[in-house]
Coordinates of C-alpha atoms and ligand atoms in Angstrom, one line a residue:
M39 CA 0.0 0.0 0.0
A40 CA 1.1 3.6 -0.6
D41 CA 3.2 5.4 1.9
L42 CA 1.2 7.7 4.0
T43 CA 3.4 10.6 4.8
L44 CA 1.4 13.8 5.5
A45 CA 3.2 16.8 3.8
E46 CA 2.5 20.2 5.3
I47 CA 3.5 23.3 3.5
T48 CA 2.9 27.1 3.8
L49 CA 2.5 28.9 0.5
D50 CA 1.7 32.4 -0.7
Q51 CA 0.8 31.1 -4.1
L52 CA -0.2 27.7 -5.4
P53 CA 2.6 26.2 -7.5
D54 CA 2.7 27.3 -11.2
R55 CA 3.2 23.6 -12.3
L56 CA -0.2 22.8 -10.9
L57 CA -1.9 24.9 -13.7
T58 CA -0.9 22.6 -16.5
L59 CA -1.2 19.1 -14.9
A60 CA -3.9 16.5 -15.5
P61 CA -5.4 15.0 -12.3
T62 CA -3.4 11.8 -12.7
E63 CA -0.2 13.9 -12.7
I64 CA -0.9 15.5 -9.3
R65 CA 1.9 13.7 -7.5
R66 CA 4.4 15.8 -9.6
V67 CA 3.3 18.7 -7.3
F68 CA 1.9 16.9 -4.3
P69 CA 3.7 13.6 -4.0
D70 CA 1.9 12.8 -0.7
P71 CA -1.4 13.8 0.9
T72 CA -0.7 17.5 1.6
L73 CA -2.1 20.1 4.0
I74 CA -1.5 23.6 2.5
H75 CA -1.6 26.7 4.7
M76 CA -2.2 29.9 2.7
P77 CA -2.1 32.7 5.3
G78 CA -3.1 35.6 3.1
G79 CA -6.2 37.7 3.8
K80 CA -8.1 38.4 7.0
G81 CA -10.0 36.5 9.6
Q82 CA -10.5 32.8 10.1
P83 CA -9.5 30.4 7.3
V84 CA -11.8 28.5 4.9
F85 CA -10.9 24.8 4.9
L86 CA -11.2 22.9 1.7
S87 CA -10.9 19.1 1.4
L88 CA -10.1 17.9 -2.1
L89 CA -9.7 14.5 -3.6
L90 CA -10.8 12.4 -0.6
H91 CA -12.0 10.2 -3.4
G92 CA -9.2 10.0 -5.9
N93 CA -11.2 9.8 -9.1
E94 CA -13.6 12.6 -8.2
T95 CA -11.6 15.2 -10.2
T96 CA -13.8 18.2 -9.9
S97 CA -12.0 19.3 -6.8
F98 CA -8.7 19.1 -8.6
F99 CA -10.0 21.5 -11.3
V100 CA -11.4 23.8 -8.6
L101 CA -7.9 24.0 -7.1
Q102 CA -6.5 24.9 -10.6
R103 CA -9.2 27.6 -10.9
L104 CA -8.4 28.9 -7.5
A105 CA -4.7 28.9 -8.3
R106 CA -5.4 31.0 -11.4
W107 CA -7.8 33.3 -9.7
L108 CA -5.3 34.0 -6.9
R109 CA -2.8 35.2 -9.4
S110 CA -4.9 38.3 -10.2
H111 CA -6.9 38.8 -7.0
A112 CA -6.1 39.4 -3.4
Q113 CA -6.9 36.5 -1.1
P114 CA -9.9 37.5 1.0
R115 CA -9.3 35.0 3.8
P116 CA -6.7 32.5 4.8
L117 CA -7.0 29.1 3.3
L118 CA -6.3 25.7 4.7
I119 CA -6.4 23.0 1.9
F120 CA -6.2 19.3 2.3
V121 CA -5.2 17.5 -0.9
G122 CA -6.2 14.0 0.1
N123 CA -5.8 10.7 -1.7
V124 CA -3.2 11.7 -4.4
H125 CA -2.1 8.1 -4.8
A126 CA -5.6 7.1 -5.8
T127 CA -5.9 10.2 -8.1
E128 CA -2.7 9.1 -9.9
A129 CA -4.3 5.7 -10.4
G130 CA -7.7 7.2 -11.5
K131 CA -9.4 5.3 -8.6
R132 CA -11.7 6.2 -5.7
H133 CA -9.1 4.6 -3.4
L134 CA -6.3 2.1 -4.0
D135 CA -7.0 -1.6 -3.3
G136 CA -6.4 -2.4 0.3
Q137 CA -6.6 1.3 1.3
P138 CA -9.5 2.6 3.4
D139 CA -11.9 5.1 1.9
F140 CA -10.5 8.5 2.7
N141 CA -14.0 9.8 3.5
R142 CA -14.7 7.1 6.1
V143 CA -11.7 7.6 8.4
W144 CA -12.6 10.8 10.4
N145 CA -14.0 9.4 13.6
G146 CA -11.1 7.4 14.9
G147 CA -9.4 4.1 14.0
N148 CA -6.1 2.4 13.9
T149 CA -4.9 2.2 10.3
P150 CA -2.2 4.6 8.9
T151 CA -5.0 6.4 7.0
H152 CA -6.9 7.0 10.3
H153 CA -3.7 8.3 11.9
L154 CA -3.2 10.7 9.0
A155 CA -6.8 11.9 9.3
Q156 CA -6.3 12.5 13.0
R157 CA -3.2 14.7 12.3
V158 CA -5.1 16.6 9.7
L159 CA -8.1 17.1 12.1
D160 CA -5.7 18.3 14.8
R161 CA -4.4 21.0 12.4
I162 CA -7.9 22.0 11.3
K163 CA -9.1 22.4 14.9
A164 CA -6.1 24.5 15.8
A165 CA -6.8 26.8 12.8
R166 CA -10.5 27.4 14.0
P167 CA -11.9 27.5 10.5
F168 CA -14.7 29.9 9.4
A169 CA -16.2 27.2 7.1
A170 CA -15.3 23.8 5.7
I171 CA -16.1 22.7 2.1
D172 CA -15.5 19.1 1.0
I173 CA -15.8 18.6 -2.8
H174 CA -17.1 15.4 -4.4
N175 CA -18.6 13.9 -7.5
N176 CA -21.1 11.1 -8.1
T177 CA -21.8 8.7 -10.9
G178 CA -25.5 8.9 -11.7
T179 CA -27.4 11.9 -13.1
N180 CA -28.1 14.1 -10.1
P181 CA -28.7 17.8 -9.7
F182 CA -25.9 19.6 -7.9
Y183 CA -26.6 19.2 -4.2
G184 CA -24.9 19.9 -0.9
C185 CA -24.9 17.7 2.2
I186 CA -25.0 19.2 5.7
N187 CA -24.9 17.6 9.1
A188 CA -26.8 20.3 11.0
L189 CA -29.9 22.4 10.2
S190 CA -29.0 25.6 11.9
P191 CA -29.2 28.9 9.9
D192 CA -25.4 29.1 9.4
F193 CA -25.3 25.6 7.8
L194 CA -28.3 26.4 5.7
H195 CA -26.7 29.6 4.6
L196 CA -23.5 27.8 3.5
G197 CA -25.7 25.2 1.8
A198 CA -27.8 27.7 -0.1
L199 CA -24.6 29.3 -1.5
F200 CA -24.1 26.1 -3.4
G201 CA -27.6 25.6 -4.5
P202 CA -31.3 25.0 -3.6
T203 CA -31.0 21.2 -3.1
L204 CA -29.6 20.0 0.2
V205 CA -29.4 16.7 2.0
Y206 CA -29.2 16.5 5.8
F207 CA -27.6 13.5 7.3
R208 CA -25.8 12.3 10.5
N209 CA -24.8 8.9 9.3
P210 CA -22.1 7.7 8.5
P211 CA -20.3 9.5 11.3
S212 CA -16.9 8.8 9.7
V213 CA -17.1 11.5 7.0
I214 CA -15.0 14.6 7.3
T215 CA -17.9 17.0 7.6
M216 CA -19.3 15.1 10.6
A217 CA -15.9 15.5 12.3
L218 CA -16.0 19.3 11.6
C219 CA -19.6 20.2 12.1
D220 CA -19.2 21.2 15.7
L221 CA -16.3 23.5 14.7
C222 CA -17.8 25.5 11.9
P223 CA -20.5 25.4 9.1
A224 CA -19.4 22.5 6.9
I225 CA -20.7 21.1 3.6
T226 CA -20.0 18.2 1.3
V227 CA -20.8 19.2 -2.2
E228 CA -21.8 16.8 -4.9
A229 CA -20.8 18.6 -8.1
G230 CA -22.2 16.2 -10.7
K231 CA -20.0 13.8 -12.6
P232 CA -16.2 14.1 -12.4
G233 CA -14.7 17.0 -14.3
E234 CA -17.9 18.4 -15.8
A235 CA -17.5 22.1 -16.5
A236 CA -20.7 23.2 -14.8
G237 CA -19.9 21.4 -11.6
I238 CA -16.4 22.9 -11.5
E239 CA -17.9 26.3 -11.9
R240 CA -20.5 25.8 -9.2
A241 CA -18.0 24.4 -6.7
F242 CA -15.5 27.2 -7.5
D243 CA -18.2 29.8 -7.0
L244 CA -19.1 28.4 -3.6
V245 CA -15.4 28.6 -2.6
L246 CA -15.2 32.2 -3.8
D247 CA -18.5 33.2 -2.2
T248 CA -17.4 31.7 1.1
L249 CA -14.0 33.3 1.0
H250 CA -15.8 36.7 0.6
L251 CA -18.5 36.1 3.2
Q252 CA -18.2 38.3 6.3
A253 CA -20.4 36.2 8.6
F254 CA -23.0 33.5 8.4
R255 CA -26.6 34.2 9.3
T256 CA -27.6 33.4 12.8
K257 CA -31.3 33.3 12.1
G258 CA -33.6 33.0 9.2
L259 CA -32.9 31.9 5.6
E260 CA -33.2 34.3 2.7
R261 CA -33.1 31.8 -0.1
D262 CA -35.5 28.9 -1.0
V263 CA -33.9 25.6 -0.4
K264 CA -35.3 22.1 -0.3
V265 CA -33.7 19.9 2.4
F266 CA -34.1 16.2 2.1
H267 CA -33.2 13.5 4.6
T268 CA -32.5 9.9 3.9
V269 CA -35.1 7.4 5.1
G270 CA -33.7 4.3 3.4
R271 CA -30.9 2.9 1.4
M272 CA -31.9 0.7 -1.6
E273 CA -29.9 -2.5 -2.3
I274 CA -30.4 -5.2 -4.8
E275 CA -29.8 -8.8 -3.6
D276 CA -26.4 -10.1 -4.7
S277 CA -27.6 -12.9 -6.8
Q278 CA -30.3 -10.9 -8.7
R279 CA -29.9 -10.3 -12.4
F280 CA -31.1 -6.8 -13.2
G281 CA -31.1 -4.4 -16.1
F282 CA -32.2 -0.9 -17.4
S283 CA -32.6 -1.5 -21.1
P284 CA -36.0 -2.5 -22.5
S285 CA -34.0 -5.2 -24.5
S286 CA -32.5 -6.7 -21.3
D287 CA -33.7 -10.2 -20.5
A288 CA -32.9 -9.7 -16.8
P289 CA -35.9 -10.6 -14.6
L290 CA -35.6 -7.4 -12.6
L291 CA -36.0 -4.5 -15.0
F292 CA -35.8 -0.8 -14.0
P293 CA -36.9 2.1 -16.3
E294 CA -34.3 3.2 -18.8
A295 CA -32.3 6.3 -17.6
M296 CA -33.7 5.8 -14.1
D297 CA -31.0 8.0 -12.7
H298 CA -33.0 10.9 -14.1
W299 CA -35.5 10.1 -11.3
N300 CA -32.9 11.4 -8.8
F301 CA -34.4 14.2 -6.6
C302 CA -37.7 13.9 -8.5
P303 CA -40.7 13.2 -6.3
K304 CA -42.5 9.9 -7.0
Q305 CA -46.0 9.0 -6.0
A306 CA -47.6 6.1 -4.2
G307 CA -48.8 3.6 -6.8
E308 CA -46.0 4.2 -9.3
R309 CA -44.2 1.2 -10.6
F310 CA -40.6 1.2 -9.6
A311 CA -39.4 -1.9 -11.5
Q312 CA -40.8 -4.8 -13.5
L313 CA -40.1 -8.2 -12.0
S314 CA -40.8 -11.4 -13.9
E315 CA -40.0 -13.9 -11.2
A316 CA -41.0 -14.5 -7.5
G317 CA -39.5 -12.6 -4.6
Q318 CA -38.6 -9.1 -3.7
P319 CA -34.9 -8.6 -4.5
L320 CA -35.0 -4.8 -4.1
R321 CA -34.5 -4.2 -0.4
V322 CA -34.5 -1.0 1.7
F323 CA -32.5 -0.6 4.9
N324 CA -32.4 2.1 7.5
A325 CA -29.3 3.5 9.2
A326 CA -29.5 0.7 11.8
R327 CA -29.5 -1.9 9.0
E328 CA -33.1 -2.9 9.7
D329 CA -35.0 -4.1 6.6
I330 CA -37.7 -1.6 6.1
T331 CA -38.7 -2.6 2.5
A332 CA -42.3 -3.1 3.4
R333 CA -42.7 0.6 4.3
F334 CA -42.0 1.6 0.7
F335 CA -42.7 -1.1 -1.7
E336 CA -45.3 -3.8 -2.4
R337 CA -45.0 -6.7 -4.7
R338 CA -47.6 -6.9 -7.4
P339 CA -47.8 -9.7 -10.1
D340 CA -45.9 -7.6 -12.7
G341 CA -43.5 -5.7 -10.5
I342 CA -42.5 -3.6 -7.5
Y343 CA -44.7 -0.6 -6.7
L344 CA -44.3 2.4 -4.3
T345 CA -46.7 2.4 -1.4
R346 CA -46.0 6.0 -0.4
D347 CA -44.8 9.3 -1.9
I348 CA -41.0 9.4 -1.8
T349 CA -38.0 11.0 -3.6
P350 CA -35.3 8.8 -4.8
S351 CA -31.7 10.0 -5.0
M352 CA -28.2 8.9 -6.0
I353 CA -29.6 6.1 -8.1
T354 CA -26.7 4.9 -10.3
L355 CA -26.9 2.7 -13.4
D356 CA -23.3 1.5 -12.8
S357 CA -23.6 -2.2 -11.9
T358 CA -20.2 -2.3 -10.2
I359 CA -21.2 0.5 -7.8
I360 CA -24.6 -1.1 -7.3
R361 CA -22.9 -4.3 -6.2
D362 CA -20.1 -2.6 -4.2
D363 CA -22.2 0.1 -2.5
C364 CA -25.9 0.4 -3.2
F365 CA -28.5 1.2 -5.8
G366 CA -29.6 4.5 -4.4
Y367 CA -31.5 6.2 -1.5
L368 CA -35.0 7.1 -0.6
M369 CA -35.5 10.6 0.8
E370 CA -38.2 12.8 2.3
E371 CA -38.3 16.5 2.4
V372 CA -37.7 18.3 5.7
E373 CA -40.0 21.2 6.3
I374 CA -38.1 24.3 7.2
R375 CA -40.2 26.8 9.0
D376 CA -38.5 27.2 12.3
Q377 CA -35.8 25.4 14.2
H378 CA -38.1 23.6 16.6
E379 CA -40.1 22.1 13.7
I380 CA -36.9 21.1 11.9
R381 CA -35.6 19.2 14.9
A382 CA -39.0 17.5 15.4
A383 CA -39.2 16.4 11.8
I384 CA -35.9 14.4 11.9
Ligands
ZN556 ZN1 -16.8 11.2 -3.0

């Protein structure tokens, strides 16, 4: 497994060489996971975490954009930037074989990656950040959305800077924003598919807007946002053959381009999949890993139908990800009227 030295550097400017590299060449500039301190500007620093997942390259391109922007603009606030799994980025992978997922190591553990994460966390805590932004991509067709771990006005303000679609979650606790959410407003942004221009632009704008922000709101919310929370995780039984194309002969057949259903409300009574054999191979689990399939789906002779209104998200058509991780999630909207109601709804 790759060596896990944490490099720590203080810079006035990001390196020129960074501007012309492809993501897979990142180790020419940052040979190891690197924590970059950029002390320019005033106030508390903005913390950015980049490339926790090596092949989610939008964050690399945001760093390039930021490097260019800083050549012609004064830095509004200090920056603290963690460039994470550079070995996986070099290999074009989420993480290397045998390596833990860099976004599941932030709540303690005993591998070299957990120790590295703890050192990074110690530095972030000492820096008392103003805000934390963790930039990711996903594989299905999703709108841009931000994930927040608290529903207070400052987190909603940060979330609304990225866009109107937010997801609230507290599980898994091992992601970096959960480790930071008691320190400062923190957001994980899902900026579409890796390297897409619109996602780079949106994530870069969030970084710039946050760098220029004087203070977060302590009450109220000026922009319309929709906040969802996950009620279940959909999985397909391991042995089940499934498909998305009308020409597929798989017994479990989902609608073609079903990832376009992501974040679109679906109604009770809608057919979710055709199924030409017995059983219910599409299962739903809650955070405690209890099987809650019966709350959402019913088996009818020709398929699997929704029994209640629900919004699917993060559905992927990639069978490797479906097998390794999951098929997608089921979400409900959280009503945001006042804080007490928000807390009661979760
Ligand atoms: Zn990711």
